mmCIF file with all atom_site columns, C-alpha atoms in Angstrom:
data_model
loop_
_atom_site.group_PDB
_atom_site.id
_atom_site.type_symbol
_atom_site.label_atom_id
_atom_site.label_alt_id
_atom_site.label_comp_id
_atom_site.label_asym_id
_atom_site.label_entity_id
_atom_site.label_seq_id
_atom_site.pdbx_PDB_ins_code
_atom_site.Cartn_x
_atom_site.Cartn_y
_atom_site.Cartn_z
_atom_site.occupancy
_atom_site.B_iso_or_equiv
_atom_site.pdbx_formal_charge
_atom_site.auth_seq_id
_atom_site.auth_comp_id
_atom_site.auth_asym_id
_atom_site.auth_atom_id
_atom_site.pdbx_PDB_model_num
ATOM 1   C CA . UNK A 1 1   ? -31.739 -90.955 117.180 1.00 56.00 ? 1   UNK A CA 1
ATOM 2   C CA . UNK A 1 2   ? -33.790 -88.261 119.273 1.00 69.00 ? 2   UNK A CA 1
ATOM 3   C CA . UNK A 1 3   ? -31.899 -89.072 122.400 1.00 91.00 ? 3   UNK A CA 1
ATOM 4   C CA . UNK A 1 4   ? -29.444 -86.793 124.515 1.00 94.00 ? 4   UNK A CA 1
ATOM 5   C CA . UNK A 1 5   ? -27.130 -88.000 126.555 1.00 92.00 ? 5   UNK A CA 1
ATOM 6   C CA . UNK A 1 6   ? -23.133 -87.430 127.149 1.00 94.00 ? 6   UNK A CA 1
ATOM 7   C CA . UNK A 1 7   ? -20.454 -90.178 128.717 1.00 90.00 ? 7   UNK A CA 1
ATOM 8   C CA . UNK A 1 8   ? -17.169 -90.930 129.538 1.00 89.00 ? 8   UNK A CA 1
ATOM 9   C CA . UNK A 1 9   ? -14.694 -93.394 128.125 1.00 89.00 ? 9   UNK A CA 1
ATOM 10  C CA . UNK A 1 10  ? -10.793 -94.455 128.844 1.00 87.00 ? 10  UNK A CA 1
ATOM 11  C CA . UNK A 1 11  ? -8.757  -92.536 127.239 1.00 81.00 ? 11  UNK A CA 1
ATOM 12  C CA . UNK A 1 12  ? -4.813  -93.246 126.629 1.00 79.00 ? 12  UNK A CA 1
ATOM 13  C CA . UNK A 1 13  ? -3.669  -89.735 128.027 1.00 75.00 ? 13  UNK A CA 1
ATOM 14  C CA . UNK A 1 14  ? -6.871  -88.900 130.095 1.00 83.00 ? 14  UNK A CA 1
ATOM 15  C CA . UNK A 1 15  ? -10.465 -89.397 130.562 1.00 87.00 ? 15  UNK A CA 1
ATOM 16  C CA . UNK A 1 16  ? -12.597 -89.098 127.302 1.00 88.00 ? 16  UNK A CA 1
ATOM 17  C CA . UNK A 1 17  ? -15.660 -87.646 126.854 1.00 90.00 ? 17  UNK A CA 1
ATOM 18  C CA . UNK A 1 18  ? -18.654 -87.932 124.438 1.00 91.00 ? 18  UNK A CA 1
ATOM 19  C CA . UNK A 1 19  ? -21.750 -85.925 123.848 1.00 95.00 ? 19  UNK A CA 1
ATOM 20  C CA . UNK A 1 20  ? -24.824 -87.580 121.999 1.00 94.00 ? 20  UNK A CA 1
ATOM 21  C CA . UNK A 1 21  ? -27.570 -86.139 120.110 1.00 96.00 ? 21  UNK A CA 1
ATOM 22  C CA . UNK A 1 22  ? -29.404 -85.979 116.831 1.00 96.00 ? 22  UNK A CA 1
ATOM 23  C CA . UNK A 1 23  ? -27.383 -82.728 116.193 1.00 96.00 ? 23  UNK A CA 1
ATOM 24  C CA . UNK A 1 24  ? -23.533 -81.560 115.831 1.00 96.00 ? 24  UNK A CA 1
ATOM 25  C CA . UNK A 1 25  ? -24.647 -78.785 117.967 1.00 97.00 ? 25  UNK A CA 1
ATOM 26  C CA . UNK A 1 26  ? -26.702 -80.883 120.722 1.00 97.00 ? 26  UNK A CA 1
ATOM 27  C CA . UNK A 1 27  ? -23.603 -83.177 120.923 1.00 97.00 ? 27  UNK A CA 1
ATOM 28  C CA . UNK A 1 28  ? -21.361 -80.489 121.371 1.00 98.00 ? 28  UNK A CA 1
ATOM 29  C CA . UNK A 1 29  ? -23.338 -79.426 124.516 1.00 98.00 ? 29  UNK A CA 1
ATOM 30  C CA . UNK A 1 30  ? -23.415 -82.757 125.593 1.00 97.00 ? 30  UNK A CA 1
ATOM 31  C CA . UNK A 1 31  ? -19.484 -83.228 125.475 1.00 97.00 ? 31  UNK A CA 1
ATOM 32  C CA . UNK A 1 32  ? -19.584 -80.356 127.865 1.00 98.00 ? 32  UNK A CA 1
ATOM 33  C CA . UNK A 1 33  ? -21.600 -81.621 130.013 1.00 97.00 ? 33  UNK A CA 1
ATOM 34  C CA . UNK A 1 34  ? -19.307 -84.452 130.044 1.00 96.00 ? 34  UNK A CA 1
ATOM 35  C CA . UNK A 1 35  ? -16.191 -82.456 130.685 1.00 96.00 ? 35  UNK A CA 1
ATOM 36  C CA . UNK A 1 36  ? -18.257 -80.409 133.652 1.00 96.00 ? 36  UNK A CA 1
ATOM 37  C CA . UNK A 1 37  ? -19.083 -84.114 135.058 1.00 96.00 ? 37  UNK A CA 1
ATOM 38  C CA . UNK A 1 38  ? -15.634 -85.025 135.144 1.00 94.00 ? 38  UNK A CA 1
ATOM 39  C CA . UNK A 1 39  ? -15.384 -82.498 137.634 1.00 94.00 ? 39  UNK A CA 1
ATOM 40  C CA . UNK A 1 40  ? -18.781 -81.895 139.886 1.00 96.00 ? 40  UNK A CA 1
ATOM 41  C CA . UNK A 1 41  ? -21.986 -83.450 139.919 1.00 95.00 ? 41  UNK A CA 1
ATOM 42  C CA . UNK A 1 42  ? -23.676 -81.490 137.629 1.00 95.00 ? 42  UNK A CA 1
ATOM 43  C CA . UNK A 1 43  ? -26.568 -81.167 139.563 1.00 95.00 ? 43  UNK A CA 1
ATOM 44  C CA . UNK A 1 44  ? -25.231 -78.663 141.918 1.00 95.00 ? 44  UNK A CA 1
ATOM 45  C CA . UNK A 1 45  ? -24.194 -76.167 139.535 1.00 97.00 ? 45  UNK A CA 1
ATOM 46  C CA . UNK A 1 46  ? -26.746 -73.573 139.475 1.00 97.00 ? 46  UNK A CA 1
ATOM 47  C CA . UNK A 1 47  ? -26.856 -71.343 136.090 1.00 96.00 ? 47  UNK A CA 1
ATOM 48  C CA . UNK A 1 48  ? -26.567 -68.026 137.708 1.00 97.00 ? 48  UNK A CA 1
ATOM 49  C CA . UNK A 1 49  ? -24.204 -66.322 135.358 1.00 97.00 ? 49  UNK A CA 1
ATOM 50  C CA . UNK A 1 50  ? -23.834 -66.716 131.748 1.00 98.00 ? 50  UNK A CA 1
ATOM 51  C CA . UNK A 1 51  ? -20.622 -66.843 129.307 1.00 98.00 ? 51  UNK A CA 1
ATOM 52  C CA . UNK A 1 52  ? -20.117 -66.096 125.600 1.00 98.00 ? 52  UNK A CA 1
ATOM 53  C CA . UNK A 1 53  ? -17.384 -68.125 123.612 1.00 98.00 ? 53  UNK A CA 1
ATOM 54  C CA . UNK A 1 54  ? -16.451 -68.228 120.039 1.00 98.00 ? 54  UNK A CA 1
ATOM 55  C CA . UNK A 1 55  ? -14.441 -70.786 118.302 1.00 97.00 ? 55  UNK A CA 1
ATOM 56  C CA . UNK A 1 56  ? -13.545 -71.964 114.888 1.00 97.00 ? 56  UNK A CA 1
ATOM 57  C CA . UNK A 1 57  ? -11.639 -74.723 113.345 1.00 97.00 ? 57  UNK A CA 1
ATOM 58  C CA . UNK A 1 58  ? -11.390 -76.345 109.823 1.00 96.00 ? 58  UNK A CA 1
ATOM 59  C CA . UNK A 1 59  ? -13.372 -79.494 110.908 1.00 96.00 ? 59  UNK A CA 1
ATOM 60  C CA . UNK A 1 60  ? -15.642 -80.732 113.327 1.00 96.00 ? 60  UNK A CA 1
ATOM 61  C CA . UNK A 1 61  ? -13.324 -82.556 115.192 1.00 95.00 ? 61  UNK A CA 1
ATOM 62  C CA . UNK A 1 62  ? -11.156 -80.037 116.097 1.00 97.00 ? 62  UNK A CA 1
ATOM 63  C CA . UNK A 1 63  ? -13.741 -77.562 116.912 1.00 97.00 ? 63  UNK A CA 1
ATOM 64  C CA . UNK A 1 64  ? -15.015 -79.901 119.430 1.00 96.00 ? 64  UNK A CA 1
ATOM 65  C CA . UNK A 1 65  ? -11.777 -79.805 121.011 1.00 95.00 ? 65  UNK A CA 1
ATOM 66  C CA . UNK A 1 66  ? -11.624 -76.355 120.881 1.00 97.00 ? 66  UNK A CA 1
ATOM 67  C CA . UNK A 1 67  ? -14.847 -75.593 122.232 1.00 98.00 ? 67  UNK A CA 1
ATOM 68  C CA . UNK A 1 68  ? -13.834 -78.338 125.228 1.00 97.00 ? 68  UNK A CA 1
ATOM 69  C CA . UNK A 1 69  ? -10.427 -76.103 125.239 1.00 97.00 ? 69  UNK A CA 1
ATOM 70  C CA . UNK A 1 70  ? -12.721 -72.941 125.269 1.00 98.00 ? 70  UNK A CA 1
ATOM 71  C CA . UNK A 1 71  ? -14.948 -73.940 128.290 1.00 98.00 ? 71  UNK A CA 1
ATOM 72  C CA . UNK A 1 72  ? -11.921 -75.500 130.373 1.00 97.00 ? 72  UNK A CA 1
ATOM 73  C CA . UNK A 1 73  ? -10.557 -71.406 130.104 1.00 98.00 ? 73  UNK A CA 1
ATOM 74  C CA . UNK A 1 74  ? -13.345 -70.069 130.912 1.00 98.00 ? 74  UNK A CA 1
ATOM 75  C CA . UNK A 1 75  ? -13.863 -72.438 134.370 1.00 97.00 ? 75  UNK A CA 1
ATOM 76  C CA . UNK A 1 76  ? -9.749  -71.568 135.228 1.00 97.00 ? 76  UNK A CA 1
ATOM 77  C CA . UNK A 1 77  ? -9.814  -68.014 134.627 1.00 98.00 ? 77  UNK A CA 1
ATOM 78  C CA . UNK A 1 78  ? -13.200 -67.329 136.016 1.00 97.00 ? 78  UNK A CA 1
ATOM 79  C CA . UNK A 1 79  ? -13.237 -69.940 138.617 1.00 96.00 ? 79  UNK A CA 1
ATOM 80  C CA . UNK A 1 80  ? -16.605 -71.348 138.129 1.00 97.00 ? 80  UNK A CA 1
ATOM 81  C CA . UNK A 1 81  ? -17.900 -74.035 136.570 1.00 98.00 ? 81  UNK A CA 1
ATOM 82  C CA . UNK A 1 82  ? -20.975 -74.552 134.569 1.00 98.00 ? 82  UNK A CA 1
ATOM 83  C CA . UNK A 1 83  ? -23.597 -76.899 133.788 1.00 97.00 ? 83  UNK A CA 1
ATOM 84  C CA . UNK A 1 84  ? -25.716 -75.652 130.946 1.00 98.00 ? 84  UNK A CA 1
ATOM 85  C CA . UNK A 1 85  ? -24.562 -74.927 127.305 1.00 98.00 ? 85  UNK A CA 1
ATOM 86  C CA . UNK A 1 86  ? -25.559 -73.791 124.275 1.00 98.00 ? 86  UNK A CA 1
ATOM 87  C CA . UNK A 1 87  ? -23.972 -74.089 120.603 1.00 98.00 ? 87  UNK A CA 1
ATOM 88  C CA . UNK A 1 88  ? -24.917 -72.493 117.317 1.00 98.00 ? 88  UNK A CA 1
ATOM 89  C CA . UNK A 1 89  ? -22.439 -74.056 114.488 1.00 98.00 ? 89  UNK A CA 1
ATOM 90  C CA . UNK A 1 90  ? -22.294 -72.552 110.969 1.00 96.00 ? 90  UNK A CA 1
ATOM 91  C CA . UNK A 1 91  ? -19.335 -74.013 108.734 1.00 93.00 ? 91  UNK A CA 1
ATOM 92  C CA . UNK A 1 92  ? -15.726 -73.440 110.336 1.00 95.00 ? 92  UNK A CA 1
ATOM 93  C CA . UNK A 1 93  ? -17.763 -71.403 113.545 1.00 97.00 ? 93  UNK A CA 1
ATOM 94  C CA . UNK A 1 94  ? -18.995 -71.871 116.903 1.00 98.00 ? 94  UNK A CA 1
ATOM 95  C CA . UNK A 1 95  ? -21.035 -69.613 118.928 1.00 98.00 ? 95  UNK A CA 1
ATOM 96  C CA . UNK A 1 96  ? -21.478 -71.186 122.901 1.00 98.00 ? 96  UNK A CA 1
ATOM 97  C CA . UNK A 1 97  ? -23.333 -69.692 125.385 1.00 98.00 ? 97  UNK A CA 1
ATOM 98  C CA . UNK A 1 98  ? -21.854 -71.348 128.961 1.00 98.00 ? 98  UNK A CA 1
ATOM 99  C CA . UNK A 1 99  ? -23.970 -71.033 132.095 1.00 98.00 ? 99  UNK A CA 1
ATOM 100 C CA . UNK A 1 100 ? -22.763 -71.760 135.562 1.00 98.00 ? 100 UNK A CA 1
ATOM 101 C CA . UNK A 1 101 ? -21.555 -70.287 138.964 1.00 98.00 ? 101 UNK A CA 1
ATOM 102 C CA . UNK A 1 102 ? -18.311 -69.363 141.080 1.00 97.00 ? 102 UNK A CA 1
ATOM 103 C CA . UNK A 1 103 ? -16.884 -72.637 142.619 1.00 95.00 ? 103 UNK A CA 1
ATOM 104 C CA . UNK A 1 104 ? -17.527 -73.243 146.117 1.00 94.00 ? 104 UNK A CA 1
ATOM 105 C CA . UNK A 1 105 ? -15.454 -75.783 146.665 1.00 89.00 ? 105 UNK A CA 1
ATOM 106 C CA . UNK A 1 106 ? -17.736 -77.042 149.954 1.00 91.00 ? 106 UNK A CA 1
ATOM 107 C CA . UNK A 1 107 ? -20.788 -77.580 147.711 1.00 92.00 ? 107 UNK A CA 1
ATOM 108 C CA . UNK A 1 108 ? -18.623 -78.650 144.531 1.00 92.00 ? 108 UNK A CA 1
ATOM 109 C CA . UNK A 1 109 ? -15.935 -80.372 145.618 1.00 90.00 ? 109 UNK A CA 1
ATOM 110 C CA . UNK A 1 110 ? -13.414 -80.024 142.202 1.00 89.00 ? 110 UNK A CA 1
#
């Protein structure tokens, strides 16, 4: 599998989302993209600014969440929302590298 992609499925509680890719880490970005798409169209969220996050959990699963968790923050406390990411895993850790701009809720419309 050498293809990228990210979508969104029915969830019981909420809408789900999915990233695909050949890698843990590619998916990972993917499911962002996902969870920024649930929002925005991603195409008009410039990558002005960049973002450093750190997570770690004891298996992939829940790091995924936490990262999703991690980059939800990061759009609420910094009002902006982004539309590139980047993820180094090693064991337990995640490194993520979030780019993006403020909202501007004309242009966005959240």
């Amino acid at each position: 599998m050498t293809e990228r992609h990210w979508e969104h499925f029915v969830h019981g509680a909420d809408i789900g989302v999915r990233g695909v890719a050949p890698t843990l880490s590619g998916a990972f970005e993917q499911g962002a993209l996902a969870l920024t798409a649930v929002i925005t169209d991603l195409a008009e969220v410039a990558p002005t600014a960049s973002v450093e996050v750190q997570c770690q959990a004891p298996d992939p699963e829940l790091l995924f969440a936490d990262w999703l968790n991690a980059v939800v923050f990061e759009m609420a406390t910094r009002g902006m929302l982004f539309g590139r990411f980047e993820v180094e895993l090693s064991g337990e850790r995640l490194w993520g590298r979030l780019w993006g701009e403020a909202v501007e809720v004309r242009r966005h419309r959240p």
